[in-house]
PDB file of N, CA and C in Angstrom:
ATOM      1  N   UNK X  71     -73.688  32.785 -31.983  1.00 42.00           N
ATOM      2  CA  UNK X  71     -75.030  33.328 -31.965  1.00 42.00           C
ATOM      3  C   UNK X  71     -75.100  34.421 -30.908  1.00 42.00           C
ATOM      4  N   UNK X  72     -75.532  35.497 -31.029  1.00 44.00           N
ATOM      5  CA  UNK X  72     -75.856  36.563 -30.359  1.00 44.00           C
ATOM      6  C   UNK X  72     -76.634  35.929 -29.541  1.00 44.00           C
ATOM      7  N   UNK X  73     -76.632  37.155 -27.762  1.00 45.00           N
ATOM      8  CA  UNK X  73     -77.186  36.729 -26.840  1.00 45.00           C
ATOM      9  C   UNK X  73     -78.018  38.050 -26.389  1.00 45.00           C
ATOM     10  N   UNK X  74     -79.770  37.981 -26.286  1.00 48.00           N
ATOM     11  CA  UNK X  74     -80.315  39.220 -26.169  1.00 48.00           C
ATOM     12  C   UNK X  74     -80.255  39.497 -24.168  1.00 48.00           C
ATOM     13  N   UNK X  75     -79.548  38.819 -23.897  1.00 50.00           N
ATOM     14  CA  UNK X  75     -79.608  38.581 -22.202  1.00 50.00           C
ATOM     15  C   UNK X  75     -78.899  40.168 -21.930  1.00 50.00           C
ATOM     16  N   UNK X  76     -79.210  41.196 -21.466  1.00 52.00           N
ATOM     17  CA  UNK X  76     -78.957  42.242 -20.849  1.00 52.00           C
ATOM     18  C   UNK X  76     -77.991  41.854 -19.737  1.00 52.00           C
ATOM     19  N   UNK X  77     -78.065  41.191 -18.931  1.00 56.00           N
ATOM     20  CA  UNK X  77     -76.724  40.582 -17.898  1.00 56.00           C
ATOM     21  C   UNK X  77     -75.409  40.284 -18.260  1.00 56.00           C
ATOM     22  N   UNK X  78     -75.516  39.882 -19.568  1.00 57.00           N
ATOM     23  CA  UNK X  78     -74.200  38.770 -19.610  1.00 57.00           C
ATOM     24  C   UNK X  78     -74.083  40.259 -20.971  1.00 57.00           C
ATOM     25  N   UNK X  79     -72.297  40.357 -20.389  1.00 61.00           N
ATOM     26  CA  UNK X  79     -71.135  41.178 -21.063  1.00 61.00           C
ATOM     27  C   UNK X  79     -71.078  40.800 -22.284  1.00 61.00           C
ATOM     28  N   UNK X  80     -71.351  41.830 -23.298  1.00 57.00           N
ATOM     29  CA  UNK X  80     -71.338  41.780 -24.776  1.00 57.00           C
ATOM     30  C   UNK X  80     -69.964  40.769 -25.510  1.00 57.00           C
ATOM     31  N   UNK X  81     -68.803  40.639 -24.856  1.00 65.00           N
ATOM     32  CA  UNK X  81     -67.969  40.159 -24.935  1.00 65.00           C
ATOM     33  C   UNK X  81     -68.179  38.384 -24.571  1.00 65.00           C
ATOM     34  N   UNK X  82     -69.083  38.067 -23.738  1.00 71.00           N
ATOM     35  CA  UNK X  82     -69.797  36.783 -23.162  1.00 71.00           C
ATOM     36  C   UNK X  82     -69.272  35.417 -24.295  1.00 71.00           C
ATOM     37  N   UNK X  83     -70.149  35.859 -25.263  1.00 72.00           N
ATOM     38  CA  UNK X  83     -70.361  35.332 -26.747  1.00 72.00           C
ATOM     39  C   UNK X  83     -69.175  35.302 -27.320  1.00 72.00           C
ATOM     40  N   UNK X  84     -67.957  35.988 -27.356  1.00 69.00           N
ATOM     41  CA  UNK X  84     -67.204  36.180 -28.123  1.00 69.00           C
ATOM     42  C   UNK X  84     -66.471  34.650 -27.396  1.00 69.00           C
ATOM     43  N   UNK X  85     -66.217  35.252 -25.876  1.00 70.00           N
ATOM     44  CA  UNK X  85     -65.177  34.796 -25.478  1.00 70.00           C
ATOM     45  C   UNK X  85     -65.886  32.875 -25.146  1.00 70.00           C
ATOM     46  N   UNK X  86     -67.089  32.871 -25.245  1.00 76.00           N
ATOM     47  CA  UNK X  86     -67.719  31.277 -25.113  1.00 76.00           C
ATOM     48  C   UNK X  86     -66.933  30.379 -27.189  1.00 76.00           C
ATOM     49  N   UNK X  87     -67.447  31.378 -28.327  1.00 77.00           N
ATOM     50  CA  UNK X  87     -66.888  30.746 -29.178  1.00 77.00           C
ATOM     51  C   UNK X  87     -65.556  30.361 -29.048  1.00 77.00           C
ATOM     52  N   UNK X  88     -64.143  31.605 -28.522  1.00 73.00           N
ATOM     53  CA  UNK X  88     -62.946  31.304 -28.259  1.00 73.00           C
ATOM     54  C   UNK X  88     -62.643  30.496 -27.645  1.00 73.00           C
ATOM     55  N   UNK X  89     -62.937  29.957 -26.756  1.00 76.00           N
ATOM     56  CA  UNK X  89     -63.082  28.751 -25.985  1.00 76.00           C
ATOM     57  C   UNK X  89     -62.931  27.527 -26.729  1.00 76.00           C
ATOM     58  N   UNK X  90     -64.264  27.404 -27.465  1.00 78.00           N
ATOM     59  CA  UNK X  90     -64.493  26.776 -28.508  1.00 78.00           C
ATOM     60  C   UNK X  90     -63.345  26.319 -29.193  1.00 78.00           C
ATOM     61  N   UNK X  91     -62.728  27.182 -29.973  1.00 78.00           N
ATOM     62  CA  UNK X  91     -61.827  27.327 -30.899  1.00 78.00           C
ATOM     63  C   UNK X  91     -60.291  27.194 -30.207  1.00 78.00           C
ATOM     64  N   UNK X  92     -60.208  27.697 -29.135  1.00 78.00           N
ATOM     65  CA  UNK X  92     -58.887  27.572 -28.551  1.00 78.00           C
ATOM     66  C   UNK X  92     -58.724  26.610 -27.735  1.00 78.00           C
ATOM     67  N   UNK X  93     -59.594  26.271 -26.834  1.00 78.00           N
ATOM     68  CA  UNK X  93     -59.487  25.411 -25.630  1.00 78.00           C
ATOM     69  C   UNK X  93     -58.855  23.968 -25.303  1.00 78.00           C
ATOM     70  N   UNK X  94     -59.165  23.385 -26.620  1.00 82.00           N
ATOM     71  CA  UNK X  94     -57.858  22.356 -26.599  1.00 82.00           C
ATOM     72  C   UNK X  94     -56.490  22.204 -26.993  1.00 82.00           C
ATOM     73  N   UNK X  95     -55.992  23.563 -27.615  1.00 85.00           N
ATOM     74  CA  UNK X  95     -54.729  23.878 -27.578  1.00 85.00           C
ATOM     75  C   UNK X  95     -53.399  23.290 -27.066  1.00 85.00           C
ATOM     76  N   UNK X  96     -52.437  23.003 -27.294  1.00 90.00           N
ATOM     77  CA  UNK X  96     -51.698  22.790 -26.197  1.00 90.00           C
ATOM     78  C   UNK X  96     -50.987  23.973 -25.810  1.00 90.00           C
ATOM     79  N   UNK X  97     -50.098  24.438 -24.607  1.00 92.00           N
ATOM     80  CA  UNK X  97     -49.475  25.838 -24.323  1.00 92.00           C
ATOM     81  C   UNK X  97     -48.504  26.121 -25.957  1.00 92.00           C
ATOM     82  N   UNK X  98     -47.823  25.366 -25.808  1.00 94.00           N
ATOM     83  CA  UNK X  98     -46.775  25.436 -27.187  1.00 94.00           C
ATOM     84  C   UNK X  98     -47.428  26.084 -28.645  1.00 94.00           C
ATOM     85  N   UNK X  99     -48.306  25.572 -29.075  1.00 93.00           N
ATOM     86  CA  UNK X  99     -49.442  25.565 -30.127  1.00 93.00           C
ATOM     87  C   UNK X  99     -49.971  26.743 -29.811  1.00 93.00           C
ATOM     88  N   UNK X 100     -50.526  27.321 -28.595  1.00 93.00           N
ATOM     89  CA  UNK X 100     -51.268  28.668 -27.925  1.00 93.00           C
ATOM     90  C   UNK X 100     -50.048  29.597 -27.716  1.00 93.00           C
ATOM     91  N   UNK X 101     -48.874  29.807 -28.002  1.00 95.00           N
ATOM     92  CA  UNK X 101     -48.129  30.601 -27.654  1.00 95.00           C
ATOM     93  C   UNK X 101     -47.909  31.228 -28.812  1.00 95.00           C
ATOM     94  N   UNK X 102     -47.924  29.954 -29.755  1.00 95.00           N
ATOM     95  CA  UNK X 102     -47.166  30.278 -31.267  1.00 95.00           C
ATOM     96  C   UNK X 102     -47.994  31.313 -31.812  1.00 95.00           C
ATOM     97  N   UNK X 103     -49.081  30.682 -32.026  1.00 94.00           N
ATOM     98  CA  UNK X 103     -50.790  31.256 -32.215  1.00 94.00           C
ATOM     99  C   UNK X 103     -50.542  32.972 -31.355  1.00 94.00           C
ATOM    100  N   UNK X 104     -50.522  33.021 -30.291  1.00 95.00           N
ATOM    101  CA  UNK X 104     -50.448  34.504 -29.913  1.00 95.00           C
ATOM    102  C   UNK X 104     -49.569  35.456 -30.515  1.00 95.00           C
ATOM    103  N   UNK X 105     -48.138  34.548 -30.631  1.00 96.00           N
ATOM    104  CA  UNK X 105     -46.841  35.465 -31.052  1.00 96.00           C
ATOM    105  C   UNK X 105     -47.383  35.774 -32.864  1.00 96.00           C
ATOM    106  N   UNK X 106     -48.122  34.835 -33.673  1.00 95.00           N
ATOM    107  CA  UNK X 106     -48.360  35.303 -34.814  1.00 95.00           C
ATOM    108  C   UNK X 106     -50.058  36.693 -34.609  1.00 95.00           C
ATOM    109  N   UNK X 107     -50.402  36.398 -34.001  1.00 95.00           N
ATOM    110  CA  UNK X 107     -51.986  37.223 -33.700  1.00 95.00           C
ATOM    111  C   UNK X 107     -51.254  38.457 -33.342  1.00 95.00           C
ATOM    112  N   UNK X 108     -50.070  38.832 -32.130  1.00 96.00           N
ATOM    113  CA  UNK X 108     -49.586  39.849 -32.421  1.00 96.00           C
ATOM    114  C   UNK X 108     -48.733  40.523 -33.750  1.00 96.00           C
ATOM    115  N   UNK X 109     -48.245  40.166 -33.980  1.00 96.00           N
ATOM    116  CA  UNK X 109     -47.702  40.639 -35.605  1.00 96.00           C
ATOM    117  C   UNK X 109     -49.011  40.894 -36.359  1.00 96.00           C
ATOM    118  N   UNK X 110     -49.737  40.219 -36.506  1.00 95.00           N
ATOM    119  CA  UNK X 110     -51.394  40.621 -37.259  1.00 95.00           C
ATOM    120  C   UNK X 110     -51.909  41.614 -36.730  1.00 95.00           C
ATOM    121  N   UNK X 111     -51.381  41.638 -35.139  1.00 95.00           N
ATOM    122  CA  UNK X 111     -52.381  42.970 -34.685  1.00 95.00           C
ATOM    123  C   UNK X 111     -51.306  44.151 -34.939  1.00 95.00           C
ATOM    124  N   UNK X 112     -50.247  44.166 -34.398  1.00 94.00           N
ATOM    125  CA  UNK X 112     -49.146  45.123 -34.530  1.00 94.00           C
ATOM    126  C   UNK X 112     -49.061  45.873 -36.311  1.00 94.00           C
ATOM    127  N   UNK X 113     -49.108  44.613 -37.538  1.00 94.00           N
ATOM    128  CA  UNK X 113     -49.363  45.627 -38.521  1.00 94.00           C
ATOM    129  C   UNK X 113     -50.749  46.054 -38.892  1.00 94.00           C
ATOM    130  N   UNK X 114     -51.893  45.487 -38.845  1.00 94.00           N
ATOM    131  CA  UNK X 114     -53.604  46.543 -38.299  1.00 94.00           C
ATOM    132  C   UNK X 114     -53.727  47.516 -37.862  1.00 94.00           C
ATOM    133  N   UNK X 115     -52.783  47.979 -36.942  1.00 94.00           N
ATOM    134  CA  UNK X 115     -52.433  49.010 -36.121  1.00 94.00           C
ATOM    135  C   UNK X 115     -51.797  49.808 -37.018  1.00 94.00           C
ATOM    136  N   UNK X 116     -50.764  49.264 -37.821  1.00 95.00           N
ATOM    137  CA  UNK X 116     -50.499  50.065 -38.980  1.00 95.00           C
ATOM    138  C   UNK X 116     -51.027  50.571 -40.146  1.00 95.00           C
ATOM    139  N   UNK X 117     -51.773  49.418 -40.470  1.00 94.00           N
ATOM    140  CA  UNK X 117     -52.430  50.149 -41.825  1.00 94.00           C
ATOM    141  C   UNK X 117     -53.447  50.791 -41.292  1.00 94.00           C
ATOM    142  N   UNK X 118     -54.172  50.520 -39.910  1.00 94.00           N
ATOM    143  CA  UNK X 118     -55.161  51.716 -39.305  1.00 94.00           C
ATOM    144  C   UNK X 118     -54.783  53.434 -39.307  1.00 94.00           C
ATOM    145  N   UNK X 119     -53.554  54.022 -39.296  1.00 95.00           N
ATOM    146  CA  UNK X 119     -52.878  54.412 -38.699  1.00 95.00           C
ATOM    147  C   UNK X 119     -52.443  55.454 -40.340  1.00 95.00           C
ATOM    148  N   UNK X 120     -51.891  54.393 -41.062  1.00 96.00           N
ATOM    149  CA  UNK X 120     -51.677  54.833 -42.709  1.00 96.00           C
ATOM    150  C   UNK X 120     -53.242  55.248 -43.418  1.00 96.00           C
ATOM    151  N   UNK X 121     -54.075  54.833 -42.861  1.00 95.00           N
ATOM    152  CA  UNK X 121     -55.378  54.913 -43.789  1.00 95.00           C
ATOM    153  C   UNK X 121     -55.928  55.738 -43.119  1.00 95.00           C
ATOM    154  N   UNK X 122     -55.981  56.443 -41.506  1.00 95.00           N
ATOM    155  CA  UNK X 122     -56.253  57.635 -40.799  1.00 95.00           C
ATOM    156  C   UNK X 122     -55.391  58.825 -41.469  1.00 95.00           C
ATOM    157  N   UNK X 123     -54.140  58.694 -42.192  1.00 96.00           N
ATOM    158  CA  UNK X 123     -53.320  59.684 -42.412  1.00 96.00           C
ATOM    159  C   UNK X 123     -53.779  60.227 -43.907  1.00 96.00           C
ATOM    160  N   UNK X 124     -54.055  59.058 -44.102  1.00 95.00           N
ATOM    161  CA  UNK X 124     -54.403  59.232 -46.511  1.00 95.00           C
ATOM    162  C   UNK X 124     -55.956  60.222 -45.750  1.00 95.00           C
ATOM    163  N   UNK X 125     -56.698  59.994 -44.851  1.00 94.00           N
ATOM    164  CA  UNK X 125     -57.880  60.068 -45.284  1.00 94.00           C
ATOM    165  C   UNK X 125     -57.781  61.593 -44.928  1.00 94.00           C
ATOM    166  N   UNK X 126     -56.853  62.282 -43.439  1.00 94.00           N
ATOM    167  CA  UNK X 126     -56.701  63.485 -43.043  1.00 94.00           C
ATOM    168  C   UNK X 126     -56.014  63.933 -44.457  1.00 94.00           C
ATOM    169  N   UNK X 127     -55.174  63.243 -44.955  1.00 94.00           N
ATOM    170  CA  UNK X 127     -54.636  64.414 -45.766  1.00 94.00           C
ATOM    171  C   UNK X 127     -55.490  64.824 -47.177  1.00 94.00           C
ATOM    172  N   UNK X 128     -56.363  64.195 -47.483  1.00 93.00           N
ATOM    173  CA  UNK X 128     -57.443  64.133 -48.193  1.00 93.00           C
ATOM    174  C   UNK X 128     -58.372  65.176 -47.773  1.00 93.00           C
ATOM    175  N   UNK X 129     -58.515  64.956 -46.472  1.00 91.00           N
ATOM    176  CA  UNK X 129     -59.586  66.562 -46.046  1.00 91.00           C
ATOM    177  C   UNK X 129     -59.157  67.793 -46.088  1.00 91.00           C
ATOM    178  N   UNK X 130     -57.678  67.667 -46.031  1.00 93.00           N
ATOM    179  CA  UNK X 130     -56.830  68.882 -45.849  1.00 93.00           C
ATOM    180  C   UNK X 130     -56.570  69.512 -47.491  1.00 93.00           C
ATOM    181  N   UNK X 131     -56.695  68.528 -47.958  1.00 93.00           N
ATOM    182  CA  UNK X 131     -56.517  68.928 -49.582  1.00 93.00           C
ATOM    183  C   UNK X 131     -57.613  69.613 -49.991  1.00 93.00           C
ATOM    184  N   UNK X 132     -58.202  70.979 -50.802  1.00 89.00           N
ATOM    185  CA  UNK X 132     -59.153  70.916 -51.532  1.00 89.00           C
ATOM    186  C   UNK X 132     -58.840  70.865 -52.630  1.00 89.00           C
ATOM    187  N   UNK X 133     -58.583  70.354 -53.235  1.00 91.00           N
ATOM    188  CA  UNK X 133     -58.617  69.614 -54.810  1.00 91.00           C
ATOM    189  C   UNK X 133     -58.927  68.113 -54.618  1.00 91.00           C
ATOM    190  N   UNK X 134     -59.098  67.516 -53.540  1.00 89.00           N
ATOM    191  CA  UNK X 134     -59.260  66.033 -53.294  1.00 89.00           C
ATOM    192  C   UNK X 134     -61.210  66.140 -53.529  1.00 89.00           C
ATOM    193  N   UNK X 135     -61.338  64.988 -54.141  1.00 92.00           N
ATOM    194  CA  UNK X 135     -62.970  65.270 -54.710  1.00 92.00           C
ATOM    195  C   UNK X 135     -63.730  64.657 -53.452  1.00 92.00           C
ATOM    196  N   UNK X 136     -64.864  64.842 -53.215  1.00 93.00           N
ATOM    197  CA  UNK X 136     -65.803  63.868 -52.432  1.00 93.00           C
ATOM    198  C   UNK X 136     -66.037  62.838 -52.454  1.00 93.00           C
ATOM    199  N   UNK X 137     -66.024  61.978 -53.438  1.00 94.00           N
ATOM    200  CA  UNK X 137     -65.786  60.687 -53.662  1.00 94.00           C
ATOM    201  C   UNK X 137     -64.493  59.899 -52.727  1.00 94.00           C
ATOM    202  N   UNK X 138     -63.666  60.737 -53.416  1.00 92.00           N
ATOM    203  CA  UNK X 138     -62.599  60.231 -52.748  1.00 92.00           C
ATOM    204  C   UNK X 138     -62.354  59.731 -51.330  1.00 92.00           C
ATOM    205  N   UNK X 139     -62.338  61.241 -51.015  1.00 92.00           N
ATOM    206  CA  UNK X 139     -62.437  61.693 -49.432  1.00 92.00           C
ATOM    207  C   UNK X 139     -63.457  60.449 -48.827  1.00 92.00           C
ATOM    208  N   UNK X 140     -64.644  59.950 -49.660  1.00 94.00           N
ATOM    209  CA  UNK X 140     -65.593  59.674 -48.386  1.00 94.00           C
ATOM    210  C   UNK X 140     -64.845  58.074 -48.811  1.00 94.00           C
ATOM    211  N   UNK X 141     -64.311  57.581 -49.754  1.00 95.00           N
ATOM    212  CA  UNK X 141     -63.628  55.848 -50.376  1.00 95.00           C
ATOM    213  C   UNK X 141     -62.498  56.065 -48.938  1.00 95.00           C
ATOM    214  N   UNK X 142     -61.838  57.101 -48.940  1.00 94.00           N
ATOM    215  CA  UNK X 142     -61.287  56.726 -47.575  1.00 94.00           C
ATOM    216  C   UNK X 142     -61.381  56.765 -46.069  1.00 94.00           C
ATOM    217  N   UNK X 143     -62.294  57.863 -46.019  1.00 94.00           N
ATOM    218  CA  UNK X 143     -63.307  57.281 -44.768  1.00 94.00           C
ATOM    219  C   UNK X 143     -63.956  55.759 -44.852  1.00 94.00           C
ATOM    220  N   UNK X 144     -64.655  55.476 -45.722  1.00 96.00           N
ATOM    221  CA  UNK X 144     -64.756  53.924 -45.756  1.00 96.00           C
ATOM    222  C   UNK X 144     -63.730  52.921 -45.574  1.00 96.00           C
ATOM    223  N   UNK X 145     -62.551  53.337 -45.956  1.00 96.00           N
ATOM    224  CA  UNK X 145     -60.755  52.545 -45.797  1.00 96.00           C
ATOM    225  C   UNK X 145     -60.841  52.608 -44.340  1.00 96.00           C
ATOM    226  N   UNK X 146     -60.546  53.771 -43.907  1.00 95.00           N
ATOM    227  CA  UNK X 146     -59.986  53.966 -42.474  1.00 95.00           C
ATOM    228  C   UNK X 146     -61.035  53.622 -41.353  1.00 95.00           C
ATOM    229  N   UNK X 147     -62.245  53.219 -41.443  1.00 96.00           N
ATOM    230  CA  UNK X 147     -63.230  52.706 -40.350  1.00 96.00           C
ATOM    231  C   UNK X 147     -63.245  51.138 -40.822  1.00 96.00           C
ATOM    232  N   UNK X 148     -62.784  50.421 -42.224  1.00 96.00           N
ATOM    233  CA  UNK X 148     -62.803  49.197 -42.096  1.00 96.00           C
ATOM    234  C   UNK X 148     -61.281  49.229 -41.805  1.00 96.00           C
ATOM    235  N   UNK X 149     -60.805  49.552 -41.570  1.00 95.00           N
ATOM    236  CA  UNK X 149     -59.342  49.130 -40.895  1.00 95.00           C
ATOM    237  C   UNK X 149     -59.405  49.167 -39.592  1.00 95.00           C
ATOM    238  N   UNK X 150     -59.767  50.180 -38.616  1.00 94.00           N
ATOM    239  CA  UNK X 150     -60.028  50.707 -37.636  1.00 94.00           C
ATOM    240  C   UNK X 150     -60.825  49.238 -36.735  1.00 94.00           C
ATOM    241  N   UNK X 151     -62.022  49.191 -37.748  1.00 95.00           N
ATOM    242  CA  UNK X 151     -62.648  47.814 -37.343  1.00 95.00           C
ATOM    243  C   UNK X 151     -61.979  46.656 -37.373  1.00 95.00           C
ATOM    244  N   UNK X 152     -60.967  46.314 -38.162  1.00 94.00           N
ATOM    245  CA  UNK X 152     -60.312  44.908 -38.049  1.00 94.00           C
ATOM    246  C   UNK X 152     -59.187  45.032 -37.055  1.00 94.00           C
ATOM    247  N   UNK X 153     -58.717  46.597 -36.877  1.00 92.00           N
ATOM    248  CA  UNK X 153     -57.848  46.626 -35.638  1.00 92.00           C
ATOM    249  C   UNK X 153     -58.110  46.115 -34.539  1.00 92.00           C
ATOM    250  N   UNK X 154     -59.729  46.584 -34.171  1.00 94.00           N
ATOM    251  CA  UNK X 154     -60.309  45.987 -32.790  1.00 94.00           C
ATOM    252  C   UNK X 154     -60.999  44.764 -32.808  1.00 94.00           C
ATOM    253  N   UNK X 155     -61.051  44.192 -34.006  1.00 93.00           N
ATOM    254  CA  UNK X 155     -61.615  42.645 -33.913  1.00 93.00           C
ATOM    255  C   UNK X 155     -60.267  42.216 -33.457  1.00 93.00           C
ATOM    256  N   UNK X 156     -59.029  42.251 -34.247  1.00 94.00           N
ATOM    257  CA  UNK X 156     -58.171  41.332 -33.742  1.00 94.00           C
ATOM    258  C   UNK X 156     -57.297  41.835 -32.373  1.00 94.00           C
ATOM    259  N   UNK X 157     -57.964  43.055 -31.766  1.00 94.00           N
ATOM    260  CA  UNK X 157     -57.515  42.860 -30.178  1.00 94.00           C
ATOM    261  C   UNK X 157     -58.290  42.776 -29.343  1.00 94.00           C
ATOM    262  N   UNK X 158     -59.433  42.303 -29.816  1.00 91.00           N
ATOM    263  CA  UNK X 158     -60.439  41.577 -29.267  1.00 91.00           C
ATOM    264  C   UNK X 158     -59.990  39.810 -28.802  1.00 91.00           C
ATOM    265  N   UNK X 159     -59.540  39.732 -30.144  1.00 90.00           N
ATOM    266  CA  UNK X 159     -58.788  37.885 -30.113  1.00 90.00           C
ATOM    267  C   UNK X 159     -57.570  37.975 -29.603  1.00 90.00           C
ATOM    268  N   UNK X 160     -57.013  38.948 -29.820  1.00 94.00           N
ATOM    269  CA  UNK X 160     -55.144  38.899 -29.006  1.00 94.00           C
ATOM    270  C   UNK X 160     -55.773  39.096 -27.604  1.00 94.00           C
ATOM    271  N   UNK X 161     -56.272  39.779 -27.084  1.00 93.00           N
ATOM    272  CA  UNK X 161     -56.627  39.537 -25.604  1.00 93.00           C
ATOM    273  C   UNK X 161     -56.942  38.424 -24.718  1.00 93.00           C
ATOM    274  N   UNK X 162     -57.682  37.497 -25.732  1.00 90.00           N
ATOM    275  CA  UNK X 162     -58.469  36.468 -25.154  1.00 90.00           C
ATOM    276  C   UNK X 162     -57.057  35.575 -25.433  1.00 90.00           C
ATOM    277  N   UNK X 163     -56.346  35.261 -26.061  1.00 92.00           N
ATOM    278  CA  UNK X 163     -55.164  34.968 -26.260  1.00 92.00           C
ATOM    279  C   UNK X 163     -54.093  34.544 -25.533  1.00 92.00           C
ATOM    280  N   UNK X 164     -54.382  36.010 -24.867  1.00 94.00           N
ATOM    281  CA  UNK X 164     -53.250  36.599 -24.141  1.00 94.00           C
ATOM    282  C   UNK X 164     -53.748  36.264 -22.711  1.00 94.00           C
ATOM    283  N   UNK X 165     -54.962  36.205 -22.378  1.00 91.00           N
ATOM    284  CA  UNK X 165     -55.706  35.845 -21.035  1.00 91.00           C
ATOM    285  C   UNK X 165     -55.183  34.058 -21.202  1.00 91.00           C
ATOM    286  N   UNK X 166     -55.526  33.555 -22.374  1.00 90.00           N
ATOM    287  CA  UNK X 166     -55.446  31.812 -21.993  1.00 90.00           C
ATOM    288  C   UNK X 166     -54.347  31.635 -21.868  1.00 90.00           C
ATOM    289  N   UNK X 167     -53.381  32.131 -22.396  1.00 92.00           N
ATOM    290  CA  UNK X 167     -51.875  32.050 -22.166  1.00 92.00           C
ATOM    291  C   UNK X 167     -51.337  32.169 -21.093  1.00 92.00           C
ATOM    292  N   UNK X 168     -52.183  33.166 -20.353  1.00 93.00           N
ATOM    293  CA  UNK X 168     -51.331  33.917 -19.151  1.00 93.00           C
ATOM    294  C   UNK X 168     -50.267  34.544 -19.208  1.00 93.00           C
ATOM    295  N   UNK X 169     -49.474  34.949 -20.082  1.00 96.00           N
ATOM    296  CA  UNK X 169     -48.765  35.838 -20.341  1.00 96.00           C
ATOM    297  C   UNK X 169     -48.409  36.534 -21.489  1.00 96.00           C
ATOM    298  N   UNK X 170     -47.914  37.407 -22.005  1.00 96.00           N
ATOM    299  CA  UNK X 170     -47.061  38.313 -23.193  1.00 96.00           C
ATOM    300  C   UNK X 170     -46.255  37.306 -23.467  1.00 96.00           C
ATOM    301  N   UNK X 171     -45.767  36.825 -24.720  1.00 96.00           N
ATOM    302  CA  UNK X 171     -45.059  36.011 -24.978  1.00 96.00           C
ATOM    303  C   UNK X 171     -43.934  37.112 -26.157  1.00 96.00           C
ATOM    304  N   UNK X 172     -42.544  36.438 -25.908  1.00 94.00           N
ATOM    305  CA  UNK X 172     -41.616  37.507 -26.702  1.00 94.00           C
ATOM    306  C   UNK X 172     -41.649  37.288 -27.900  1.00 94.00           C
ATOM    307  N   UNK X 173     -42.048  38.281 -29.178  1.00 93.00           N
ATOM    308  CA  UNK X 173     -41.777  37.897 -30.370  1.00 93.00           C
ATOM    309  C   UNK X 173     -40.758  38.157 -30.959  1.00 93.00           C
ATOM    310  N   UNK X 174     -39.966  37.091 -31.669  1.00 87.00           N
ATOM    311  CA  UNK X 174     -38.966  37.625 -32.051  1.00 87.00           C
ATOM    312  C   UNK X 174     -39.051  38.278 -33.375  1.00 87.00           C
ATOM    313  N   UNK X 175     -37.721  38.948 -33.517  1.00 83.00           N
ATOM    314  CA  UNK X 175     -37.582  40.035 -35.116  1.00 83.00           C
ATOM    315  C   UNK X 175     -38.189  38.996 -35.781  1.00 83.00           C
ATOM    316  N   UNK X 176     -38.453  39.899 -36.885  1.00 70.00           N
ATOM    317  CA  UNK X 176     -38.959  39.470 -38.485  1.00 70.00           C
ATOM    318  C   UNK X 176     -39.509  38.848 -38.423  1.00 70.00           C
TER     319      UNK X 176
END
């Protein structure tokens, strides 16, 4: 639930549900959990990244219609947005953990 309190950091709320959701964890269970949240965030970052590129090269085109152009502006700001939801959660993650944990290949 949203909090209209002007004091307390917009993030407040986020990080009281995470709590919630993470807090009885064990480290083992919370590590695993981070090392997969990065791979989720690491390819977000990618398709953010692929869907910034379709949408520039779309503007750069004129034969690309308006429709188009604006279906991938809509792509590339909902990607953009799930990039920073989930390093919103890899942070908080990464705070309960206390550290970067190594992921391995593949």
């Amino acid at each position: 639930m949203a909090s209209n309190n002007d004091d307390e950091s917009p993030d407040a709320g986020l990080d009281c549900e995470l709590e919630h959701v993470f807090g009885g964890m064990t480290q083992s269970d919370l590590e695993r959990l981070t090392i997969d949240a990065i791979r989720e965030y690491r390819a977000s970052v990618a398709l953010a990244e692929t869907a910034r590129l379709q949408r520039l090269a779309a503007e750069a085109d004129t034969a690309s219609c308006p429709e188009r152009r604006a279906e991938l502006q809509r792509i590339h700001e909902h990607a953009e947005t799930e990039h920073r939801a989930r390093q919103l959660v890899l942070n908080s993650l990464i705070d309960r953990l206390g550290y970067v944990p190594n992921v391995p290949a593949g």
